[in-house]
Amino acid sequence: MNTVRLTMAQALLRFLDQQYISVDGEETKFVKGVMGIFGHGNVTGIGEALEHSAGELVYIQGKNEQGMVHAAAAFAKQSNRKQIYACTSSIGPGALNMITAAATATVNRIPVLLLPGDNFASRQPDPVLQQLEVVSDYTISANEPFKSVSKYWDRIVRPEQLMTAAVQAMRVLTDPAETGAVTLALPQDVQAEAYDYPVHFFDRKVHYLDRRPPVPDAIKRAVKLMAEKKKPLLIAGGGVLYASASSELAAFAEAFRIPVAETQAGKSAIAWNHPLNVGAIGVTGALAANKIAQEADLIIGVGTRYSDFTTASKSAFGNPDVQFINVNVSGFDSSKLNGVAITADAKEGLIALQAALEDVRYQSEHDLQDIGAIKQVWDDEVDRLFAMEHELGMAQTRALGIIQETISSDSVVVCAAGSLPGDLHRLWRPTEPKTYHMEYGFSCMGYEIAGAFGVALAEPRREVYAIVGDGGYLMLHSELVTSLQEGRKITVLLFDNHGFQCIHNLQKSQGSDGFGNEFRFRSAETGKLTGSFMPIDFAAHARSLGAKAYKANSEQELKEALQLAKQETVTTLIEIPVVPGTNTGGYESWWNVAVPEVSESDNVIKAGKEMNARIRSIQLL
C-alpha cells in the first residue's frame, strides 16, 4: 500500500482540501479554508501545517474565536450549506470562546468544523498551560463542553485515529438533517506526531447531497388530511431556502390558494409583494399572518423547526380543529406538533404533495380578495411605521424605512438579536431570495458584524449590511477588523438606543419599572444605574479601527450617509441615534415568559397572574 508520512495536522488539511459536495449535479469545493487564532495549543501543529502545506485552503485570521465561528456559520448559511470554513483555536480559553458560536450553528442546522487545541495526549508535561486538571476525571479538558453543542464530537489521541474521525465528521457536515457544529479536539502533541497515511485517504472525495424524496405513503396520509381541511396556512422556514425551493413554494401556494407566512429563517423565500405572502408569523409576526393563523384548520410547515417565536408559544393557532403537516428533511422536525410527517427535501416534498393534491382536485376555501384585503391592511400599517415621526428624534421604524427605500433590492441585510429582529421580521420587504439573513434560532448577540463578514465572503458582489444595536456592537465587533484585512466590505448600520432596550421593554411589560438594561451612569443620589445616558461615539470607535464612519442625527443625514456608504470601498459604519422604545410592538401575538408569583411589586404580581391565566387558556398542541 502506498503511504505518505505526514503529521496529523498536515494530514487533516490535505484531507479537507480534497472534499467536495455535489447538489443537483453541481460540484462545489466543500471546505473553502480555515479561520483561526493561534496559541501554544495549535500554532506549532495545525499552524505549521497551514503555513507550509495548506493546499488550496485559504487561511483567515480571526480576531475573536466566537466571532470567527459566527463568520464561518454565516458563510455556510449564505452558501446554502454547500461550502464551509473550518475554525481552529488554541486550548483552554480560545477553545471555550467558540462554544457560544458552536451552539448557534447547531441550533440553526448550519455546518461548521471546529478544531480546538487540547491537552497533551501523552500527559508527559502535565499540567500544561490552560489545563483544567479535573481531579475526578483526568480525561476531561476544556473541550468537553463542546459535546453538548456539537452534532459530532471526537478527540484525536493517536494520529491514525484521524482517518475514522475525519470521515465521520464529513458525514455529519454534509447531511442536511444532521448537520451543525462538528468538533475534533486536537491534543497539541498529536497534532505534530507523524504517521504513514495511506495515499488513498487523500483522494478527491465527492459527497452527494441527494435530495430526499418523500415516502409515497406519507404523501397519501397528507392528502387524506388535507381533503378534510378548508383554511390551510403554509409556514415557510429556512429549509425552503436551503433546498432552493422558492419557486416550488410559490407554485404550491398558487395552485391551491393557500396563504404563506414566514419564519425568521424563511423570510425572503417568497417576495413580500406576492399576493399570497401574508408576512411574518408569531411573536415577531405581522397582523395578517397572525390573524390567518388563528383561523387556520391546517398548518403546512415547510422546513421549519417551530420555535416558540414561530408558534407564539403555541398560542398562534386558535382553531380547535387545527392539525399539522410537516415537510422537513429532518425526522426530528417533521414529527413536531404531532403532525403528519413528510420527511423529505423541501423541494421534493412540495412537488410530490402538489402533484397528489392536483390528482384529487383539492382546493382550499380561501378567498383571494379576503387575503388581499387583510394583506393591504398590514401593508398600510408598515407604510405608517416606516413614515413615523417622533418629536424627540428619529424613530427606529422610520430609520428602517429610510434604509429600505435607499439600499438596492439585491443587498443582504444581516441581524440577530434585540428589538431589530422583530422590526425586520415584520417590516422588511425583500423581493429576492437570500437577501434577508437573520440568526434567530439562538438570537445570539454579537453575530451581526461577524455574520455580515461571513456573508460578504460568500457573496462578494453584493452589498452587505449588518443591522445591529449598540448593545450587540459593544458585545462583539472584532471581525469588523477582519473584514478590513480581507478587503470584504460590509456596511454596519448601528442603531444607538442607549442599551438593551428590547429586554428593557419586555421587563416593563411584565410589571417592572425597568432595571439594569439601559447604558446609564451610576447615580450618586440613588446608588443605582439611573443616571444620564452614557455618551459613546461609535463612529469615532469605528474610525479608530480603520473603517469609514458617519453619524446620522436626522433623516436627511441618514439618507446622505447611506448614499456615501455605497460609494465607499471599505467597511463603513453609520451611527444612527434612535429614540428608545420606538420599535414595533406585538400584533395579536403572545410570548410565554416566566413572571414571579411572589414579588414586592404589585405590578409584577398582577403581571404574573395575567401570564398564568393566559397559559391556562392555551390549547395543548
Coordinates of C-alpha atoms in Angstrom, one line a residue, residues 197-602:
Y197 CA -1.1 7.6 6.0
P198 CA -2.4 5.6 3.0
V199 CA -2.3 7.8 -0.1
H200 CA -5.9 6.9 -0.9
F201 CA -7.1 8.7 2.2
F202 CA -6.4 11.9 0.3
D203 CA -8.2 11.0 -2.9
R204 CA -10.7 13.5 -4.1
K205 CA -14.0 12.7 -2.3
V206 CA -17.4 13.9 -3.6
H207 CA -20.3 13.9 -1.1
Y208 CA -23.6 13.6 -2.9
L209 CA -26.3 15.6 -1.3
D210 CA -29.1 13.7 -2.9
R211 CA -32.5 15.3 -2.5
R212 CA -34.6 13.0 -0.2
P213 CA -37.9 12.2 -1.9
P214 CA -40.9 11.7 0.3
V215 CA -42.3 8.2 1.0
P216 CA -45.5 7.7 -1.1
D217 CA -47.5 6.6 2.0
A218 CA -46.6 9.9 3.7
I219 CA -47.9 11.9 0.8
K220 CA -51.1 9.8 0.9
R221 CA -51.6 10.5 4.6
A222 CA -51.1 14.2 4.0
V223 CA -53.6 14.2 1.1
K224 CA -56.1 12.4 3.2
L225 CA -55.8 15.0 6.0
M226 CA -55.9 18.0 3.6
A227 CA -59.1 16.7 2.0
E228 CA -60.8 17.4 5.3
K229 CA -59.4 21.0 5.6
K230 CA -60.7 24.2 4.2
K231 CA -58.4 27.0 5.5
P232 CA -54.8 25.8 5.4
L233 CA -51.8 28.1 6.0
L234 CA -48.3 27.5 4.7
I235 CA -45.3 28.4 7.0
A236 CA -42.1 28.8 5.1
G237 CA -38.9 28.0 7.2
G238 CA -35.2 28.1 6.4
G239 CA -35.4 24.7 4.8
V240 CA -37.2 26.3 1.8
L241 CA -34.1 28.4 1.1
Y242 CA -31.6 25.7 1.8
A243 CA -33.4 23.5 -0.7
S244 CA -33.7 26.3 -3.3
A245 CA -37.4 25.7 -3.3
S246 CA -38.7 29.2 -3.5
S247 CA -40.3 28.6 -6.9
E248 CA -41.9 25.4 -5.7
L249 CA -43.3 27.1 -2.6
A250 CA -44.9 29.8 -4.7
A251 CA -46.3 27.3 -7.2
F252 CA -47.8 25.2 -4.4
A253 CA -49.4 28.2 -2.8
E254 CA -50.8 29.4 -6.1
A255 CA -52.2 26.0 -7.1
F256 CA -54.4 25.7 -4.1
R257 CA -54.9 29.4 -3.0
I258 CA -53.0 28.9 0.3
P259 CA -51.5 32.0 2.1
V260 CA -47.9 31.8 3.0
A261 CA -46.4 33.0 6.3
E262 CA -42.7 33.3 7.0
T263 CA -40.4 32.4 9.9
Q264 CA -37.3 34.5 10.5
A265 CA -35.1 31.9 8.7
G266 CA -37.7 31.5 5.9
K267 CA -38.2 35.2 5.2
S268 CA -37.3 36.1 1.5
A269 CA -38.2 32.6 0.3
I270 CA -41.2 34.4 -1.4
A271 CA -41.3 38.0 -2.4
W272 CA -43.1 40.3 0.1
N273 CA -45.4 41.6 -2.5
H274 CA -46.6 38.2 -3.7
P275 CA -50.4 38.2 -3.4
L276 CA -50.3 35.1 -1.1
N277 CA -47.4 36.3 1.1
V278 CA -49.1 37.4 4.4
G279 CA -45.8 38.1 6.1
A280 CA -44.1 37.2 9.3
I281 CA -45.8 34.9 11.8
G282 CA -45.6 34.5 15.6
V283 CA -44.3 36.7 18.4
T284 CA -42.4 38.9 15.9
G285 CA -45.2 38.4 13.4
A286 CA -47.4 40.6 11.2
L287 CA -51.1 41.2 11.8
A288 CA -52.1 39.5 8.5
A289 CA -50.3 36.2 9.2
N290 CA -51.2 36.1 12.8
K291 CA -54.9 36.7 12.1
I292 CA -55.0 34.0 9.4
A293 CA -53.1 31.6 11.7
Q294 CA -55.7 31.9 14.4
E295 CA -58.4 30.7 12.0
A296 CA -56.4 28.1 10.1
D297 CA -57.6 24.5 10.4
L298 CA -54.3 23.1 8.9
I299 CA -50.7 24.3 9.2
I300 CA -48.3 23.1 6.5
G301 CA -44.8 23.8 7.9
V302 CA -42.1 23.5 5.2
G303 CA -38.5 23.5 6.5
T304 CA -39.3 25.0 9.9
R305 CA -38.4 23.7 13.4
Y306 CA -41.4 25.5 15.0
S307 CA -39.6 27.6 17.7
D308 CA -41.7 29.3 20.3
F309 CA -41.4 32.6 18.4
T310 CA -42.9 30.9 15.3
T311 CA -45.8 29.4 17.2
A312 CA -46.2 32.3 19.7
S313 CA -45.6 29.8 22.5
K314 CA -48.2 27.5 20.8
S315 CA -50.9 30.2 21.0
A316 CA -50.8 31.2 17.3
F317 CA -53.2 28.5 16.2
G318 CA -56.6 29.2 17.7
N319 CA -58.8 26.8 15.7
P320 CA -59.7 23.8 18.0
D321 CA -59.5 21.5 14.9
V322 CA -56.1 22.7 13.8
Q323 CA -53.7 19.9 12.6
F324 CA -50.2 19.9 11.1
I325 CA -48.4 18.6 8.0
N326 CA -44.6 19.0 8.3
V327 CA -42.3 18.8 5.3
N328 CA -38.8 18.6 6.6
V329 CA -35.6 16.8 5.7
S330 CA -35.1 16.1 9.4
G331 CA -37.4 13.5 11.0
F332 CA -36.9 15.2 14.3
D333 CA -38.5 18.4 13.0
S334 CA -41.1 16.7 10.7
S335 CA -42.6 14.9 13.7
K336 CA -43.2 18.0 15.8
L337 CA -46.7 19.1 17.0
N338 CA -48.0 15.6 16.4
G339 CA -48.1 16.4 12.7
V340 CA -48.3 14.2 9.6
A341 CA -44.6 13.9 8.8
I342 CA -43.3 14.1 5.3
T343 CA -39.6 13.6 5.9
A344 CA -38.1 14.9 2.7
D345 CA -36.2 17.6 1.0
A346 CA -38.5 20.7 0.9
K347 CA -38.4 20.9 -2.9
E348 CA -39.1 17.2 -3.5
G349 CA -41.8 17.2 -0.8
L350 CA -43.7 20.2 -2.2
I351 CA -43.5 18.8 -5.8
A352 CA -44.9 15.4 -4.7
L353 CA -47.6 16.8 -2.5
Q354 CA -48.7 19.3 -5.2
A355 CA -49.0 16.5 -7.8
A356 CA -51.0 14.3 -5.4
L357 CA -53.4 17.1 -4.5
E358 CA -53.9 18.1 -8.1
D359 CA -54.9 14.4 -8.8
V360 CA -57.7 14.7 -6.3
R361 CA -58.5 18.3 -7.4
Y362 CA -58.0 19.8 -3.9
Q363 CA -58.7 23.5 -3.5
S364 CA -58.8 25.5 -0.3
E365 CA -61.8 27.7 0.5
H366 CA -59.6 30.8 1.0
D367 CA -60.9 33.8 -0.9
L368 CA -58.2 35.7 -2.7
Q369 CA -60.0 39.0 -2.2
D370 CA -60.1 38.4 1.6
I371 CA -56.4 37.5 1.6
G372 CA -55.7 40.7 -0.4
A373 CA -57.7 42.8 1.9
I374 CA -56.0 41.6 5.1
K375 CA -52.7 41.9 3.4
Q376 CA -53.5 45.5 2.4
V377 CA -54.3 46.4 6.0
W378 CA -50.9 45.2 7.0
D379 CA -49.1 46.9 4.1
D380 CA -50.7 50.2 5.1
E381 CA -49.5 49.6 8.7
V382 CA -46.0 49.0 7.5
D383 CA -46.1 52.2 5.5
R384 CA -47.3 54.1 8.6
L385 CA -44.5 52.7 10.7
F386 CA -41.9 53.4 8.0
A387 CA -43.1 57.1 8.0
M388 CA -43.4 57.5 11.7
E389 CA -42.2 60.8 13.1
H390 CA -41.2 61.4 16.7
E391 CA -40.7 64.7 18.5
L392 CA -37.6 63.6 20.3
G393 CA -35.7 62.4 17.3
M394 CA -35.7 59.6 14.8
A395 CA -38.0 56.7 15.4
Q396 CA -36.4 53.2 14.9
T397 CA -39.1 52.2 12.4
R398 CA -38.6 55.4 10.4
A399 CA -34.8 54.7 10.2
L400 CA -35.6 51.3 8.8
G401 CA -38.0 52.8 6.3
I402 CA -35.3 55.1 5.0
I403 CA -32.8 52.2 4.7
Q404 CA -35.4 50.1 2.9
E405 CA -36.0 53.0 0.4
T406 CA -32.3 53.6 -0.2
I407 CA -30.4 50.4 -0.5
S408 CA -30.7 48.2 -3.5
S409 CA -33.1 45.2 -3.6
D410 CA -30.2 42.7 -4.1
S411 CA -28.4 43.8 -0.9
V412 CA -28.2 41.4 2.0
V413 CA -29.3 42.6 5.5
V414 CA -27.9 40.7 8.5
C415 CA -29.2 40.8 12.0
A416 CA -29.5 38.6 15.1
A417 CA -30.8 40.0 18.4
G418 CA -32.5 42.8 20.2
S419 CA -35.6 44.7 19.1
L420 CA -34.3 44.9 15.5
P421 CA -35.2 41.3 14.6
G422 CA -38.8 41.9 15.5
D423 CA -38.9 45.1 13.4
L424 CA -37.2 43.5 10.4
H425 CA -39.3 40.3 10.5
R426 CA -42.5 42.4 10.5
L427 CA -41.5 45.3 8.3
W428 CA -38.6 44.4 5.9
R429 CA -39.7 43.9 2.3
P430 CA -37.4 41.5 0.5
T431 CA -38.1 40.7 -3.2
E432 CA -35.2 38.3 -3.8
P433 CA -34.2 35.1 -2.0
K434 CA -31.3 35.1 0.3
T435 CA -31.3 38.9 0.9
Y436 CA -32.6 38.6 4.4
H437 CA -30.1 36.8 6.7
M438 CA -31.4 36.6 10.3
E439 CA -29.8 34.5 13.0
Y440 CA -32.8 34.0 15.3
G441 CA -32.6 30.3 16.2
F442 CA -30.2 31.2 19.0
S443 CA -30.7 35.0 18.9
C444 CA -27.0 35.4 19.6
M445 CA -25.9 39.0 20.3
G446 CA -22.6 39.5 18.5
Y447 CA -23.5 37.5 15.4
E448 CA -24.3 40.6 13.4
I449 CA -20.9 42.0 12.3
A450 CA -19.2 38.7 12.2
G451 CA -22.1 37.3 10.3
A452 CA -22.1 40.1 7.8
F453 CA -18.4 39.4 7.2
G454 CA -19.2 35.8 6.5
V455 CA -22.0 36.8 4.1
A456 CA -19.6 39.1 2.3
L457 CA -17.1 36.2 1.9
A458 CA -19.9 34.1 0.4
E459 CA -21.5 37.0 -1.7
P460 CA -18.6 39.3 -2.7
R461 CA -20.6 41.0 -5.4
R462 CA -23.5 42.1 -3.2
E463 CA -23.7 45.0 -0.7
V464 CA -24.0 43.5 2.8
Y465 CA -25.5 45.4 5.7
A466 CA -25.1 44.5 9.4
I467 CA -28.0 46.0 11.2
V468 CA -27.1 46.0 14.9
G469 CA -28.0 47.7 18.1
D470 CA -25.4 49.5 20.3
G471 CA -25.6 46.6 22.8
G472 CA -24.8 44.0 20.2
Y473 CA -22.0 46.1 18.7
L474 CA -20.3 46.5 22.1
M475 CA -20.6 42.8 22.8
L476 CA -18.7 41.7 19.7
H477 CA -17.4 43.8 16.8
S478 CA -13.9 42.3 16.4
E479 CA -14.5 40.8 12.9
L480 CA -15.0 44.4 11.6
V481 CA -11.2 44.5 11.6
T482 CA -11.1 41.1 9.7
S483 CA -13.4 42.5 7.0
L484 CA -10.9 45.3 6.5
Q485 CA -8.0 42.9 6.5
E486 CA -9.6 40.7 3.9
G487 CA -10.9 43.6 1.8
R488 CA -14.5 42.4 2.1
K489 CA -16.6 45.5 2.6
I490 CA -19.6 45.4 4.9
T491 CA -21.7 48.4 6.0
V492 CA -22.6 48.5 9.7
L493 CA -25.9 50.3 10.5
L494 CA -25.6 50.8 14.2
F495 CA -28.9 51.8 16.0
D496 CA -28.0 53.6 19.2
N497 CA -30.8 53.4 21.6
H498 CA -28.8 53.5 24.8
G499 CA -28.8 49.9 25.9
F500 CA -30.6 46.6 25.8
Q501 CA -33.9 48.2 25.0
C502 CA -35.6 45.0 23.8
I503 CA -35.3 43.3 27.2
H504 CA -36.0 46.6 28.9
N505 CA -39.3 46.7 27.1
L506 CA -40.0 43.1 28.0
Q507 CA -39.2 43.8 31.6
K508 CA -41.5 46.8 31.8
S509 CA -44.3 44.9 30.1
Q510 CA -44.2 42.4 33.0
G511 CA -44.6 44.8 35.8
S512 CA -41.0 46.1 36.3
D513 CA -40.1 49.8 36.4
G514 CA -37.0 48.9 34.3
F515 CA -33.8 47.7 35.8
G516 CA -30.2 47.1 34.6
N517 CA -30.8 47.3 30.8
E518 CA -30.0 50.9 29.8
F519 CA -26.5 52.3 29.4
R520 CA -26.7 54.9 32.2
F521 CA -24.1 56.2 34.7
R522 CA -24.4 55.2 38.3
S523 CA -26.3 57.9 40.1
A524 CA -24.8 59.4 43.2
E525 CA -28.3 60.1 44.6
T526 CA -29.7 56.6 44.2
G527 CA -26.6 54.5 44.0
K528 CA -28.1 52.7 41.0
L529 CA -27.7 52.8 37.3
T530 CA -30.2 55.6 36.9
G531 CA -28.0 58.5 35.9
S532 CA -27.8 60.1 32.5
F533 CA -27.2 58.1 29.3
M534 CA -23.6 57.3 28.6
P535 CA -22.3 59.3 25.6
I536 CA -20.5 56.8 23.3
D537 CA -19.0 57.9 20.0
F538 CA -19.4 54.7 17.9
A539 CA -18.4 56.4 14.7
A540 CA -15.1 57.5 16.2
H541 CA -14.5 54.0 17.5
A542 CA -15.0 52.5 14.0
R543 CA -12.7 55.1 12.5
S544 CA -10.0 54.1 15.1
L545 CA -10.2 50.6 13.7
G546 CA -9.7 51.7 10.1
A547 CA -13.3 51.8 8.9
K548 CA -15.0 54.8 7.3
A549 CA -17.8 56.2 9.5
Y550 CA -20.7 58.6 9.5
K551 CA -23.2 59.8 12.1
A552 CA -26.8 60.3 11.1
N553 CA -28.7 62.5 13.5
S554 CA -31.5 63.3 11.2
E555 CA -33.4 61.7 8.3
Q556 CA -31.6 63.7 5.7
E557 CA -28.2 62.8 7.2
L558 CA -29.1 59.1 7.2
K559 CA -30.1 59.3 3.5
E560 CA -26.9 61.1 2.7
A561 CA -24.8 58.7 4.8
L562 CA -26.3 55.6 3.0
Q563 CA -25.5 57.1 -0.4
L564 CA -21.9 57.9 0.7
A565 CA -21.5 54.4 2.2
K566 CA -22.5 52.9 -1.2
Q567 CA -19.5 54.7 -2.7
E568 CA -17.0 53.6 -0.1
T569 CA -14.8 50.6 -1.0
V570 CA -14.0 49.6 2.6
T571 CA -16.1 48.6 5.6
T572 CA -18.2 51.6 6.7
L573 CA -20.2 52.3 9.9
I574 CA -23.2 54.6 10.1
E575 CA -24.2 55.5 13.7
I576 CA -27.9 56.1 13.9
P577 CA -29.3 57.5 17.2
V578 CA -32.9 56.5 17.6
V579 CA -35.5 57.2 20.2
P580 CA -35.7 54.3 22.7
G581 CA -39.0 52.4 22.6
T582 CA -39.9 53.3 19.0
N583 CA -39.7 49.8 17.8
T584 CA -42.8 47.8 16.8
G585 CA -45.0 46.0 19.3
G586 CA -46.8 42.7 19.1
Y587 CA -49.6 42.1 16.6
E588 CA -52.1 39.7 18.1
S589 CA -49.3 37.5 19.4
W590 CA -48.1 36.4 22.8
W591 CA -44.9 35.0 24.3
N592 CA -44.7 32.8 27.3
V593 CA -42.1 34.1 29.7
A594 CA -41.8 33.3 33.4
V595 CA -43.1 36.0 35.7
P596 CA -42.6 35.8 39.5
E597 CA -45.7 34.7 41.5
V598 CA -44.3 36.4 44.6
S599 CA -42.8 39.9 44.5
E600 CA -42.6 43.2 46.5
S601 CA -44.1 44.8 43.4
D602 CA -47.9 44.8 43.0

